[in-house]
Each structure stands twice: as C-alpha cells, then as structure tokens.
mmCIF file with all atom_site columns, C-alpha atoms in Angstrom:
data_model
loop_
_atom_site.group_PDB
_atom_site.id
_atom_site.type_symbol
_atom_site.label_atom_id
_atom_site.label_alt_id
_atom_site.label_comp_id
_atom_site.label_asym_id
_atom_site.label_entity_id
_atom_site.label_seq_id
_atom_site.pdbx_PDB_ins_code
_atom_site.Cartn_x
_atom_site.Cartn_y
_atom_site.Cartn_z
_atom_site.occupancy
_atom_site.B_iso_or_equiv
_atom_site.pdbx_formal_charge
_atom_site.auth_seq_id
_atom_site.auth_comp_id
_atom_site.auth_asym_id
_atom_site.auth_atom_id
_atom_site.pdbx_PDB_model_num
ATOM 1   C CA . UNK A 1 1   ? -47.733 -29.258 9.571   1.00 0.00 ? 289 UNK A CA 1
ATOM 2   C CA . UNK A 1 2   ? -45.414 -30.371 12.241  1.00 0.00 ? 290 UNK A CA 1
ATOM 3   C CA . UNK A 1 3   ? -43.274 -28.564 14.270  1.00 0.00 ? 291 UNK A CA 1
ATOM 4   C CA . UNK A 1 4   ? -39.361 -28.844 13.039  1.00 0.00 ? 292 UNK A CA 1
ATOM 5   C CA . UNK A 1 5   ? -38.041 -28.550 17.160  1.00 0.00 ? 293 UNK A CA 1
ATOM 6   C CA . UNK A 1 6   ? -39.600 -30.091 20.582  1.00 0.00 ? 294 UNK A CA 1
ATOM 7   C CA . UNK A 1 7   ? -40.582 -27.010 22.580  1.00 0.00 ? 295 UNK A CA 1
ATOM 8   C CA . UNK A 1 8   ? -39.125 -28.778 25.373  1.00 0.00 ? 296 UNK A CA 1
ATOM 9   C CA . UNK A 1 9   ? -35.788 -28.658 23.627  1.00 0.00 ? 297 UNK A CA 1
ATOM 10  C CA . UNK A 1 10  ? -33.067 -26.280 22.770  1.00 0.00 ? 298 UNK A CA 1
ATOM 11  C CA . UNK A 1 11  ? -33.011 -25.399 19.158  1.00 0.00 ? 299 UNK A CA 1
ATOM 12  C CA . UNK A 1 12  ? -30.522 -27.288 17.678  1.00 0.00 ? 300 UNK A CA 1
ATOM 13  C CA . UNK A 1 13  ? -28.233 -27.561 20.418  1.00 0.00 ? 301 UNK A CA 1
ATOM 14  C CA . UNK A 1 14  ? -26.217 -30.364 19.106  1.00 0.00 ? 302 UNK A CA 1
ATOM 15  C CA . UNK A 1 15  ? -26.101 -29.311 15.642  1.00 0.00 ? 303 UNK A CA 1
ATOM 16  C CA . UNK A 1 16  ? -24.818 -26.129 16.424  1.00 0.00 ? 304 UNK A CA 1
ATOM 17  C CA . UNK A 1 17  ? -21.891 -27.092 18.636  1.00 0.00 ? 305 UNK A CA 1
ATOM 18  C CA . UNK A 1 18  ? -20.707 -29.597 16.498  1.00 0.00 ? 306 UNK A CA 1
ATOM 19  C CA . UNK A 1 19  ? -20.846 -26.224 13.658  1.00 0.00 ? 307 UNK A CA 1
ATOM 20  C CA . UNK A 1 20  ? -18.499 -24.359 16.103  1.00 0.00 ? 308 UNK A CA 1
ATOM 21  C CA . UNK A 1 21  ? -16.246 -26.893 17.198  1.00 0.00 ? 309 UNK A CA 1
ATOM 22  C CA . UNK A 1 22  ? -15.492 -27.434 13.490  1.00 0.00 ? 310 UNK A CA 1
ATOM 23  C CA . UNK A 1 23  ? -14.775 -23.823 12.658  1.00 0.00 ? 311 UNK A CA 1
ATOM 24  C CA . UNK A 1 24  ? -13.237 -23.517 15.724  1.00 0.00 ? 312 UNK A CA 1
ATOM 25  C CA . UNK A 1 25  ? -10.644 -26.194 14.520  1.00 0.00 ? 313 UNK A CA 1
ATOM 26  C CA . UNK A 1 26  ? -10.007 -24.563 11.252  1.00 0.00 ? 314 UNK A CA 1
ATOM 27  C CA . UNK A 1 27  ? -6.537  -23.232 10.773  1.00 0.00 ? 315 UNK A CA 1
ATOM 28  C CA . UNK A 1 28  ? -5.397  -20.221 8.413   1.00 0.00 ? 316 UNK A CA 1
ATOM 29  C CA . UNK A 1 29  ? -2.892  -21.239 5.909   1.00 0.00 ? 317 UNK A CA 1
ATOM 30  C CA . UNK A 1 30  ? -0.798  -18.671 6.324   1.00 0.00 ? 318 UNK A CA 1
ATOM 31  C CA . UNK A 1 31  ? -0.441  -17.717 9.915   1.00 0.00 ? 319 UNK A CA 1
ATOM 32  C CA . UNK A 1 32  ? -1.463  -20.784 11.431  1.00 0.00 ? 320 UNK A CA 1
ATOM 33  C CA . UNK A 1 33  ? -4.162  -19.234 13.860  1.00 0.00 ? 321 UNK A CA 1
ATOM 34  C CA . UNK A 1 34  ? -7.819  -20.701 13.947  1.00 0.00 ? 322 UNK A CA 1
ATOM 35  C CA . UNK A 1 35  ? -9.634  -18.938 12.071  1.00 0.00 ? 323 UNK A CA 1
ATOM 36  C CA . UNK A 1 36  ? -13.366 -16.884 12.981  1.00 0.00 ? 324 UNK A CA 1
ATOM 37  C CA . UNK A 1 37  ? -16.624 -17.130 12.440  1.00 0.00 ? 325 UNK A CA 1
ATOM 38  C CA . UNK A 1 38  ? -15.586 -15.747 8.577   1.00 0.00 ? 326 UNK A CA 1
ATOM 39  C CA . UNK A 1 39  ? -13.332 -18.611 6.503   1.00 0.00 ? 327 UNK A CA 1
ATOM 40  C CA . UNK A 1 40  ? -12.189 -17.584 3.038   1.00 0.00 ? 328 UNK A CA 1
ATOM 41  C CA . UNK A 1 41  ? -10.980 -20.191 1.084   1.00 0.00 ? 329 UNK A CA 1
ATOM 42  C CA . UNK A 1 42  ? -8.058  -19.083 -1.248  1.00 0.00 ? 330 UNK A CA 1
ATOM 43  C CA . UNK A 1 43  ? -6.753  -20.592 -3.913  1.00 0.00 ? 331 UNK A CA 1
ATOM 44  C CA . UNK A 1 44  ? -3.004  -20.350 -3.279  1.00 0.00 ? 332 UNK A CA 1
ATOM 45  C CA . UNK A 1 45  ? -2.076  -21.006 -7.545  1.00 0.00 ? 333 UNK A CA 1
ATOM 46  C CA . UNK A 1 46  ? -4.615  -18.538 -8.895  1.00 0.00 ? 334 UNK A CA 1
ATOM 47  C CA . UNK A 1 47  ? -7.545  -19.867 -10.891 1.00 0.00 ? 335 UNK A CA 1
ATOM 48  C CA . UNK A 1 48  ? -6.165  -17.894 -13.841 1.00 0.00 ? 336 UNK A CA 1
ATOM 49  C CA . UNK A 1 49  ? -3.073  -19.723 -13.389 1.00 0.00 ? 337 UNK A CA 1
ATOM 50  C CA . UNK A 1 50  ? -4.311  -23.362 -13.263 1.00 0.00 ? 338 UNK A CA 1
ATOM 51  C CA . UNK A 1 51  ? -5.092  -23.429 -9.417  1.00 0.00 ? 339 UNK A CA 1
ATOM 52  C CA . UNK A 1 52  ? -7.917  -25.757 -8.354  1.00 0.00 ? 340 UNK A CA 1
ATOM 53  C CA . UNK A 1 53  ? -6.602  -26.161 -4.690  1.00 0.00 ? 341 UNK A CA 1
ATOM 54  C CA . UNK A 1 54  ? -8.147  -24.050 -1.970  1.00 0.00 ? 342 UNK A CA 1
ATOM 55  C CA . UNK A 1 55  ? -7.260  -23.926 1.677   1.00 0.00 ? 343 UNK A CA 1
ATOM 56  C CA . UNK A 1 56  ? -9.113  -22.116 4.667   1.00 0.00 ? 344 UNK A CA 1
ATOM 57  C CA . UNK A 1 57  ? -7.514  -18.653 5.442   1.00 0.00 ? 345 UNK A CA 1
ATOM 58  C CA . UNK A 1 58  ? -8.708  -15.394 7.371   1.00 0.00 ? 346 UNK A CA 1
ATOM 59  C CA . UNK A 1 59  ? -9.923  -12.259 5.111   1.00 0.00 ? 347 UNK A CA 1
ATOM 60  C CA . UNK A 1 60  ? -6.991  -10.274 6.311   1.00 0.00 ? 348 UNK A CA 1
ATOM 61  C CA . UNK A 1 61  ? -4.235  -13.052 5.405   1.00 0.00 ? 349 UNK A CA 1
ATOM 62  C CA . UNK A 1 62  ? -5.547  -13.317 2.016   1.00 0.00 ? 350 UNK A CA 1
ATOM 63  C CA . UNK A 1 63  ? -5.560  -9.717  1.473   1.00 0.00 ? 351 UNK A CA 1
ATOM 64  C CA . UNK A 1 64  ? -1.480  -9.774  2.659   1.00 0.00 ? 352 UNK A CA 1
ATOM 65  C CA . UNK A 1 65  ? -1.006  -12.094 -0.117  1.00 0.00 ? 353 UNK A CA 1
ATOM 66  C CA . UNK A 1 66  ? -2.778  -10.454 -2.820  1.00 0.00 ? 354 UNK A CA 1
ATOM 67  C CA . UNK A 1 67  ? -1.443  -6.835  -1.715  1.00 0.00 ? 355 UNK A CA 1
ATOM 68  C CA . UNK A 1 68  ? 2.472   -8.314  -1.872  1.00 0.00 ? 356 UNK A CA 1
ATOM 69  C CA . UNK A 1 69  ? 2.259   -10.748 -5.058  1.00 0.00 ? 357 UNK A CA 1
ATOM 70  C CA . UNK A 1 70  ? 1.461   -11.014 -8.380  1.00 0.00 ? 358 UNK A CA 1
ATOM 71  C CA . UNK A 1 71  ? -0.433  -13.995 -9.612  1.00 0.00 ? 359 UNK A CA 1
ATOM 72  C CA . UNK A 1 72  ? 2.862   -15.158 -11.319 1.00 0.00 ? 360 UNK A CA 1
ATOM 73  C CA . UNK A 1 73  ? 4.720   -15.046 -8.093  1.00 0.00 ? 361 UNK A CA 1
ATOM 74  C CA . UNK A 1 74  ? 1.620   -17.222 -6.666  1.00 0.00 ? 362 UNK A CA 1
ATOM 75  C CA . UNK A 1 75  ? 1.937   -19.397 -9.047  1.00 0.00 ? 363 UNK A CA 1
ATOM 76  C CA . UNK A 1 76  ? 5.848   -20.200 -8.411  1.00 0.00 ? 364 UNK A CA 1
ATOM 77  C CA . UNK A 1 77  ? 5.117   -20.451 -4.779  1.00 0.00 ? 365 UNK A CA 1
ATOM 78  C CA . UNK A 1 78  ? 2.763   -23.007 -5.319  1.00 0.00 ? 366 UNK A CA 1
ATOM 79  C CA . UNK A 1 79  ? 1.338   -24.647 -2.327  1.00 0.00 ? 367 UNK A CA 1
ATOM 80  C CA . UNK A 1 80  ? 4.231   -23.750 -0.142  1.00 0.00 ? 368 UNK A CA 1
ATOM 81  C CA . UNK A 1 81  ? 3.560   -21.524 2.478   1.00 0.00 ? 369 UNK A CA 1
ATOM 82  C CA . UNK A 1 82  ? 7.041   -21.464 3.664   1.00 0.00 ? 370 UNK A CA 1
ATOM 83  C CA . UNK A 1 83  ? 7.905   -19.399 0.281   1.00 0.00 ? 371 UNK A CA 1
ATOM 84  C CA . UNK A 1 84  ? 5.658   -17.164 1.056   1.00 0.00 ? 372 UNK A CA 1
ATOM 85  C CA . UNK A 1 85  ? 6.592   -16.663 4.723   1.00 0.00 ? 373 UNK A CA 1
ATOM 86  C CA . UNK A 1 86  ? 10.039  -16.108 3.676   1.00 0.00 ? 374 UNK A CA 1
ATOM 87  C CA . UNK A 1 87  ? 8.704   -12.694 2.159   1.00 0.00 ? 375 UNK A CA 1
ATOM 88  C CA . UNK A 1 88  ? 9.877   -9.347  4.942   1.00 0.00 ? 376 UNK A CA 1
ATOM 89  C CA . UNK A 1 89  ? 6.418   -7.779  4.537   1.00 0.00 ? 377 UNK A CA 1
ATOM 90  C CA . UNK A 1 90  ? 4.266   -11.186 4.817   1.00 0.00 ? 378 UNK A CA 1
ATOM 91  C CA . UNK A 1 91  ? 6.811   -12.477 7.765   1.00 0.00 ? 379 UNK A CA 1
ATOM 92  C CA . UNK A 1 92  ? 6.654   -9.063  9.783   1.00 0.00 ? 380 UNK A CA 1
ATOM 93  C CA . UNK A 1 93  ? 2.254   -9.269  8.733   1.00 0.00 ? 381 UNK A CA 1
ATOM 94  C CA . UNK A 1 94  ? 2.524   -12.602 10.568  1.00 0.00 ? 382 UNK A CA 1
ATOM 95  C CA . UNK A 1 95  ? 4.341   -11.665 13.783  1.00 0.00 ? 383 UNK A CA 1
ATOM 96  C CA . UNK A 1 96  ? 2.243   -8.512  14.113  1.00 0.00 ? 384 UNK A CA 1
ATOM 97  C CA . UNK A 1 97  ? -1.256  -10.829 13.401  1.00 0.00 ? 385 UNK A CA 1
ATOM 98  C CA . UNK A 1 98  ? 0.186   -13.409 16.038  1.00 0.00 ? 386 UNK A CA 1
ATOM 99  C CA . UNK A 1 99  ? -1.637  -11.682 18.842  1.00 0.00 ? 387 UNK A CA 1
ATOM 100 C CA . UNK A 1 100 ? -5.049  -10.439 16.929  1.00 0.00 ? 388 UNK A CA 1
ATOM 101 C CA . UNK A 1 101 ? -8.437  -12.117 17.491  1.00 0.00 ? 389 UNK A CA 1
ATOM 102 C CA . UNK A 1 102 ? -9.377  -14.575 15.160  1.00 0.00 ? 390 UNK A CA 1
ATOM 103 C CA . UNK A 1 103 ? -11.848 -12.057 13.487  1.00 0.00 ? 391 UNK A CA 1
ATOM 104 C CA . UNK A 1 104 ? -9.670  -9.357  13.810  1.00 0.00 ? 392 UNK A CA 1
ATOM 105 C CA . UNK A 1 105 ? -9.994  -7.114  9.985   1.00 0.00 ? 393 UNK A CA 1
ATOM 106 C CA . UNK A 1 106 ? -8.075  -4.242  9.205   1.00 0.00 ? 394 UNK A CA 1
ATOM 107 C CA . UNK A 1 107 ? -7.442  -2.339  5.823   1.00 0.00 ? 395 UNK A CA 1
ATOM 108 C CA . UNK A 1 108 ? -4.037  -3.571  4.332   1.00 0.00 ? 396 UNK A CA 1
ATOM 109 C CA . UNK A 1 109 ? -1.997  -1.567  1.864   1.00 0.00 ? 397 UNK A CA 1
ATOM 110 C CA . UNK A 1 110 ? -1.649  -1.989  -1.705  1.00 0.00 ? 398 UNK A CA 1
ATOM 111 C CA . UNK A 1 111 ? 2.173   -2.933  -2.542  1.00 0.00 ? 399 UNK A CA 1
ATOM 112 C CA . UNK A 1 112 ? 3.950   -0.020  -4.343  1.00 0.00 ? 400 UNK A CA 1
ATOM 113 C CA . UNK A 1 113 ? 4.556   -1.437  -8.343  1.00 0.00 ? 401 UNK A CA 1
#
C-alpha cells in the first residue's frame, strides 16, 4: 500500500490553508465578525416554522437569539438581521461582542417570560 503524503513534503500544506482562509472569511450573521474555528449554521425562520435557510453564525450569537425570541418572533423577522438588531438586549450583546475573539464563548442568560 502506498503512502498517502511524500515524506519530503508537508502534510497537506495546501489543503489546509486553503481550509483556513475559507473559515477565516466566514462572517457571523448577526454581528458581522469572522467567525472561529467553530461555525454554527442557524436557521434564522425556525425549522418548525418553515425555515430551510441557514447562515454561518458564532455559538454565542445564536444563543443571544434563542435566549431573547420566541420561534414566532423568528419567524416575523425573517431573514432580516436588521429586525433583530433593532432589539436593546441583542444591540447592547453586539456592541459588547464587538471586541471578543472570534472563539470567544460565554454562558448567556435565559430571557425572563
């Protein structure tokens, strides 16, 4: 059986930066940062509501959305981020996320119902 790499080459070199420099142009949804080595893609109408469309978003954005809105209020918002944005707790999440590392994770707070 052959060998799958040259020993006189770097494994994978090539394949591997092409990898990053795709993540690495990935950008959240919702806050508009690149996003880390960990992409969740969120469906932004629920499935339950009919959603099919996903878009790339950090762990921490899509936990935002799901602590401040119902799947009914996802489903009004649609596909526009904007609506969302216009939100006080997901506006003031986005300022304060601004200046966090791409992989940055925290524990976000259910909304009081």
């Amino acid at each position: 059986m052959g060998r799958k790499h040259s020993r006189h080459e770097p494994y994978g070199d090539e394949d591997h930066a092409a990898e990053d420099a795709s993540a690495a142009a990935t950008i959240c949804w919702l806050c508009g940062r690149p996003t880390g080595k960990t992409i969740v893609w969120h469906h932004p109408v629920p499935k339950s509501r009919g959603g099919r469309d996903v878009v790339p978003m950090h762990a921490i954005c899509q936990q935002t959305l799901t602590a401040n809105f119902t799947n009914a209020e996802l489903q009004r918002a649609g596909m526009d981020v904007e609506t969302l944005l216009a939100n006080p707790n997901v506006r003031k999440f986005v300022d304060w996320v601004a200046k966090k590392d791409p992989d940055f994770t925290a524990t976000i707070a259910k909304k009081q119902r």
